[in-house]
């Protein structure tokens, strides 16, 4: 397409009036030129308007895609937070329980060690007393045996004395 000259545009604007150079319009030819220039101008304006609409539609489409992507990212972030958050709470709760059990274990461990020491001491004392008892029982058996032997001897002596007297 040829671009209209400045004179043609001025004539289109004045349409039907005196042209730029001040001479009266040359009837049909100039009027046809003016209409043609006006039609070209309108066609260009319509083309520009159509392209603006296309660009606007593309921008809207891109904005829609961006909004959709933003929404998907927000959903993914929410899912990620929901996924890690309960784990954090559970882990924290379990750690607190472990700390509480450790606090309870410390005195129990000390008590256990104390009681184990007391048990060992009690077993040792028991074994010593048992040993002492064994020694005393052995001594008692020795004394009982000796006493019986002495009494038997005495009885024999008495029996002998009685036999002698008879």
PDB file of C-alpha atoms in Angstrom:
ATOM      1  CA  UNK A   1       0.000   0.000   0.000  1.00  0.00           C
ATOM      2  CA  UNK A   2       1.124   3.494  -0.680  1.00  0.00           C
ATOM      3  CA  UNK A   3       1.071   5.973   2.117  1.00  0.00           C
ATOM      4  CA  UNK A   4      -1.032   9.055   1.539  1.00  0.00           C
ATOM      5  CA  UNK A   5       0.782  12.297   1.121  1.00  0.00           C
ATOM      6  CA  UNK A   6       0.395  15.137   3.568  1.00  0.00           C
ATOM      7  CA  UNK A   7      -1.726  17.032   1.034  1.00  0.00           C
ATOM      8  CA  UNK A   8      -4.119  14.099   0.732  1.00  0.00           C
ATOM      9  CA  UNK A   9      -4.524  13.874   4.514  1.00  0.00           C
ATOM     10  CA  UNK A  10      -5.197  17.578   4.745  1.00  0.00           C
ATOM     11  CA  UNK A  11      -7.767  17.239   1.993  1.00  0.00           C
ATOM     12  CA  UNK A  12      -9.404  14.330   3.820  1.00  0.00           C
ATOM     13  CA  UNK A  13      -9.632  16.408   6.961  1.00  0.00           C
ATOM     14  CA  UNK A  14     -11.177  19.266   5.072  1.00  0.00           C
ATOM     15  CA  UNK A  15     -13.359  16.921   2.987  1.00  0.00           C
ATOM     16  CA  UNK A  16     -15.398  19.019   0.692  1.00  0.00           C
ATOM     17  CA  UNK A  17     -13.804  22.283   1.731  1.00  0.00           C
ATOM     18  CA  UNK A  18     -11.038  24.257   0.209  1.00  0.00           C
ATOM     19  CA  UNK A  19      -7.833  22.279  -0.176  1.00  0.00           C
ATOM     20  CA  UNK A  20      -4.522  23.231   1.425  1.00  0.00           C
ATOM     21  CA  UNK A  21      -3.206  25.164  -1.489  1.00  0.00           C
ATOM     22  CA  UNK A  22      -6.347  27.282  -1.571  1.00  0.00           C
ATOM     23  CA  UNK A  23      -7.655  26.241  -4.980  1.00  0.00           C
ATOM     24  CA  UNK A  24     -11.128  24.791  -5.339  1.00  0.00           C
ATOM     25  CA  UNK A  25     -11.290  20.938  -5.428  1.00  0.00           C
ATOM     26  CA  UNK A  26     -11.061  19.291  -8.829  1.00  0.00           C
ATOM     27  CA  UNK A  27     -14.327  17.513  -8.668  1.00  0.00           C
ATOM     28  CA  UNK A  28     -14.489  13.773  -8.832  1.00  0.00           C
ATOM     29  CA  UNK A  29     -10.810  12.916  -9.083  1.00  0.00           C
ATOM     30  CA  UNK A  30      -9.835  14.807  -5.987  1.00  0.00           C
ATOM     31  CA  UNK A  31     -12.883  13.632  -4.155  1.00  0.00           C
ATOM     32  CA  UNK A  32     -12.034  10.067  -5.103  1.00  0.00           C
ATOM     33  CA  UNK A  33      -8.486  10.605  -3.878  1.00  0.00           C
ATOM     34  CA  UNK A  34      -9.810  12.032  -0.643  1.00  0.00           C
ATOM     35  CA  UNK A  35     -12.139   9.077  -0.151  1.00  0.00           C
ATOM     36  CA  UNK A  36      -9.339   6.677  -0.983  1.00  0.00           C
ATOM     37  CA  UNK A  37      -7.019   8.366   1.495  1.00  0.00           C
ATOM     38  CA  UNK A  38      -9.785   8.333   4.104  1.00  0.00           C
ATOM     39  CA  UNK A  39     -10.435   4.648   3.411  1.00  0.00           C
ATOM     40  CA  UNK A  40      -6.714   3.899   3.704  1.00  0.00           C
ATOM     41  CA  UNK A  41      -6.532   5.875   6.920  1.00  0.00           C
ATOM     42  CA  UNK A  42      -9.543   4.024   8.333  1.00  0.00           C
ATOM     43  CA  UNK A  43      -8.065   0.700   7.174  1.00  0.00           C
ATOM     44  CA  UNK A  44      -4.782   1.533   8.912  1.00  0.00           C
ATOM     45  CA  UNK A  45      -6.648   2.597  12.058  1.00  0.00           C
ATOM     46  CA  UNK A  46      -8.674  -0.624  11.971  1.00  0.00           C
ATOM     47  CA  UNK A  47      -5.456  -2.653  11.463  1.00  0.00           C
ATOM     48  CA  UNK A  48      -3.826  -0.850  14.396  1.00  0.00           C
ATOM     49  CA  UNK A  49      -6.941  -1.402  16.504  1.00  0.00           C
ATOM     50  CA  UNK A  50      -7.062  -5.081  15.480  1.00  0.00           C
ATOM     51  CA  UNK A  51      -3.372  -5.557  16.373  1.00  0.00           C
ATOM     52  CA  UNK A  52      -3.889  -3.764  19.685  1.00  0.00           C
ATOM     53  CA  UNK A  53      -6.739  -6.168  20.449  1.00  0.00           C
ATOM     54  CA  UNK A  54      -4.562  -9.153  19.492  1.00  0.00           C
ATOM     55  CA  UNK A  55      -1.764  -7.918  21.750  1.00  0.00           C
ATOM     56  CA  UNK A  56      -4.269  -7.215  24.536  1.00  0.00           C
ATOM     57  CA  UNK A  57      -5.703 -10.749  24.149  1.00  0.00           C
ATOM     58  CA  UNK A  58      -2.193 -12.249  24.221  1.00  0.00           C
ATOM     59  CA  UNK A  59      -1.369 -10.231  27.331  1.00  0.00           C
ATOM     60  CA  UNK A  60      -4.627 -11.375  28.957  1.00  0.00           C
ATOM     61  CA  UNK A  61      -3.846 -14.968  28.030  1.00  0.00           C
ATOM     62  CA  UNK A  62      -0.360 -14.624  29.515  1.00  0.00           C
ATOM     63  CA  UNK A  63      -1.822 -12.984  32.636  1.00  0.00           C
ATOM     64  CA  UNK A  64      -4.239 -15.887  32.944  1.00  0.00           C
ATOM     65  CA  UNK A  65      -1.340 -18.340  32.654  1.00  0.00           C
ATOM     66  CA  UNK A  66       0.658 -16.382  35.232  1.00  0.00           C
ATOM     67  CA  UNK A  67      -2.302 -16.319  37.630  1.00  0.00           C
ATOM     68  CA  UNK A  68      -2.836 -20.043  37.138  1.00  0.00           C
ATOM     69  CA  UNK A  69       0.877 -20.747  37.717  1.00  0.00           C
ATOM     70  CA  UNK A  70       0.808 -18.540  40.814  1.00  0.00           C
ATOM     71  CA  UNK A  71      -2.188 -20.419  42.136  1.00  0.00           C
ATOM     72  CA  UNK A  72      -0.503 -23.775  41.455  1.00  0.00           C
ATOM     73  CA  UNK A  73       2.646 -22.593  43.228  1.00  0.00           C
ATOM     74  CA  UNK A  74       0.575 -21.429  46.206  1.00  0.00           C
ATOM     75  CA  UNK A  75      -1.147 -24.829  46.314  1.00  0.00           C
ATOM     76  CA  UNK A  76       2.204 -26.599  46.149  1.00  0.00           C
ATOM     77  CA  UNK A  77       3.555 -24.386  48.947  1.00  0.00           C
ATOM     78  CA  UNK A  78       0.506 -25.167  51.106  1.00  0.00           C
ATOM     79  CA  UNK A  79       0.930 -28.896  50.473  1.00  0.00           C
ATOM     80  CA  UNK A  80       4.624 -28.657  51.323  1.00  0.00           C
ATOM     81  CA  UNK A  81       3.916 -26.779  54.549  1.00  0.00           C
ATOM     82  CA  UNK A  82       1.183 -29.235  55.448  1.00  0.00           C
ATOM     83  CA  UNK A  83       3.589 -32.083  54.758  1.00  0.00           C
ATOM     84  CA  UNK A  84       6.464 -30.791  56.881  1.00  0.00           C
ATOM     85  CA  UNK A  85       4.469 -29.129  59.652  1.00  0.00           C
ATOM     86  CA  UNK A  86       2.958 -32.295  61.219  1.00  0.00           C
ATOM     87  CA  UNK A  87       6.348 -33.967  61.062  1.00  0.00           C
ATOM     88  CA  UNK A  88       7.916 -31.058  62.895  1.00  0.00           C
ATOM     89  CA  UNK A  89       5.231 -31.147  65.552  1.00  0.00           C
ATOM     90  CA  UNK A  90       5.555 -34.921  65.978  1.00  0.00           C
ATOM     91  CA  UNK A  91       9.336 -34.740  66.144  1.00  0.00           C
ATOM     92  CA  UNK A  92       9.206 -31.908  68.640  1.00  0.00           C
ATOM     93  CA  UNK A  93       6.668 -33.783  70.764  1.00  0.00           C
ATOM     94  CA  UNK A  94       8.777 -36.962  70.723  1.00  0.00           C
ATOM     95  CA  UNK A  95      11.925 -35.013  71.627  1.00  0.00           C
ATOM     96  CA  UNK A  96      10.112 -33.450  74.575  1.00  0.00           C
ATOM     97  CA  UNK A  97       8.967 -36.901  75.703  1.00  0.00           C
ATOM     98  CA  UNK A  98      12.537 -38.225  75.396  1.00  0.00           C
ATOM     99  CA  UNK A  99      13.788 -35.315  77.506  1.00  0.00           C
ATOM    100  CA  UNK A 100      11.114 -35.996  80.123  1.00  0.00           C
ATOM    101  CA  UNK A 101      11.992 -39.719  80.207  1.00  0.00           C
ATOM    102  CA  UNK A 102      15.696 -38.834  80.502  1.00  0.00           C
ATOM    103  CA  UNK A 103      14.883 -36.634  83.500  1.00  0.00           C
ATOM    104  CA  UNK A 104      13.005 -39.552  85.069  1.00  0.00           C
ATOM    105  CA  UNK A 105      15.755 -42.049  84.178  1.00  0.00           C
ATOM    106  CA  UNK A 106      18.541 -40.140  85.902  1.00  0.00           C
ATOM    107  CA  UNK A 107      17.168 -40.468  89.469  1.00  0.00           C
ATOM    108  CA  UNK A 108      15.982 -44.006  88.704  1.00  0.00           C
ATOM    109  CA  UNK A 109      19.469 -44.935  87.511  1.00  0.00           C
ATOM    110  CA  UNK A 110      21.005 -43.426  90.624  1.00  0.00           C
ATOM    111  CA  UNK A 111      18.468 -45.251  92.782  1.00  0.00           C
ATOM    112  CA  UNK A 112      19.194 -48.484  90.937  1.00  0.00           C
ATOM    113  CA  UNK A 113      22.939 -48.071  91.431  1.00  0.00           C
ATOM    114  CA  UNK A 114      22.393 -47.283  95.105  1.00  0.00           C
ATOM    115  CA  UNK A 115      20.158 -50.322  95.519  1.00  0.00           C
ATOM    116  CA  UNK A 116      22.582 -52.514  93.592  1.00  0.00           C
ATOM    117  CA  UNK A 117      25.342 -51.352  95.949  1.00  0.00           C
ATOM    118  CA  UNK A 118      23.085 -52.017  98.935  1.00  0.00           C
ATOM    119  CA  UNK A 119      22.217 -55.432  97.461  1.00  0.00           C
ATOM    120  CA  UNK A 120      25.894 -56.307  96.981  1.00  0.00           C
ATOM    121  CA  UNK A 121      26.597 -55.178 100.529  1.00  0.00           C
ATOM    122  CA  UNK A 122      23.605 -57.161 101.812  1.00  0.00           C
ATOM    123  CA  UNK A 123      24.706 -60.256  99.858  1.00  0.00           C
ATOM    124  CA  UNK A 124      28.220 -59.844 101.222  1.00  0.00           C
ATOM    125  CA  UNK A 125      26.908 -59.453 104.774  1.00  0.00           C
ATOM    126  CA  UNK A 126      24.610 -62.433 104.244  1.00  0.00           C
ATOM    127  CA  UNK A 127      27.473 -64.540 102.954  1.00  0.00           C
ATOM    128  CA  UNK A 128      29.674 -63.494 105.880  1.00  0.00           C
ATOM    129  CA  UNK A 129      26.931 -64.329 108.380  1.00  0.00           C
ATOM    130  CA  UNK A 130      26.257 -67.599 106.561  1.00  0.00           C
ATOM    131  CA  UNK A 131      29.960 -68.413 106.735  1.00  0.00           C
ATOM    132  CA  UNK A 132      30.006 -67.473 110.391  1.00  0.00           C
ATOM    133  CA  UNK A 133      26.941 -69.640 110.966  1.00  0.00           C
ATOM    134  CA  UNK A 134      28.663 -72.515 109.188  1.00  0.00           C
ATOM    135  CA  UNK A 135      31.701 -72.087 111.403  1.00  0.00           C
ATOM    136  CA  UNK A 136      29.485 -71.918 114.488  1.00  0.00           C
ATOM    137  CA  UNK A 137      27.543 -74.997 113.394  1.00  0.00           C
ATOM    138  CA  UNK A 138      30.826 -76.814 112.804  1.00  0.00           C
ATOM    139  CA  UNK A 139      32.040 -75.716 116.236  1.00  0.00           C
ATOM    140  CA  UNK A 140      28.693 -76.748 117.739  1.00  0.00           C
ATOM    141  CA  UNK A 141      28.968 -80.143 116.089  1.00  0.00           C
ATOM    142  CA  UNK A 142      32.478 -80.421 117.425  1.00  0.00           C
ATOM    143  CA  UNK A 143      31.342 -79.489 120.914  1.00  0.00           C
ATOM    144  CA  UNK A 144      28.323 -81.790 120.746  1.00  0.00           C
ATOM    145  CA  UNK A 145      30.534 -84.609 119.546  1.00  0.00           C
ATOM    146  CA  UNK A 146      33.062 -83.880 122.255  1.00  0.00           C
ATOM    147  CA  UNK A 147      30.311 -83.610 124.846  1.00  0.00           C
ATOM    148  CA  UNK A 148      28.786 -86.889 123.759  1.00  0.00           C
ATOM    149  CA  UNK A 149      32.177 -88.519 123.787  1.00  0.00           C
ATOM    150  CA  UNK A 150      32.871 -87.168 127.222  1.00  0.00           C
ATOM    151  CA  UNK A 151      29.454 -88.206 128.490  1.00  0.00           C
ATOM    152  CA  UNK A 152      29.853 -91.647 127.004  1.00  0.00           C
ATOM    153  CA  UNK A 153      33.229 -91.919 128.609  1.00  0.00           C
ATOM    154  CA  UNK A 154      31.763 -90.789 131.899  1.00  0.00           C
ATOM    155  CA  UNK A 155      28.954 -93.277 131.511  1.00  0.00           C
ATOM    156  CA  UNK A 156      31.460 -96.013 130.832  1.00  0.00           C
ATOM    157  CA  UNK A 157      33.445 -95.013 133.846  1.00  0.00           C
ATOM    158  CA  UNK A 158      30.303 -95.029 135.956  1.00  0.00           C
ATOM    159  CA  UNK A 159      29.305 -98.350 134.518  1.00  0.00           C
ATOM    160  CA  UNK A 160      32.718 -99.711 135.352  1.00  0.00           C
ATOM    161  CA  UNK A 161      32.434 -98.340 138.861  1.00  0.00           C
ATOM    162  CA  UNK A 162      29.076 -99.961 139.260  1.00  0.00           C
ATOM    163  CA  UNK A 163      30.361-103.255 138.014  1.00  0.00           C
ATOM    164  CA  UNK A 164      33.277-103.043 140.349  1.00  0.00           C
ATOM    165  CA  UNK A 165      30.884-102.473 143.179  1.00  0.00           C
ATOM    166  CA  UNK A 166      28.848-105.359 142.439  1.00  0.00           C
TER     167      UNK A 166
END
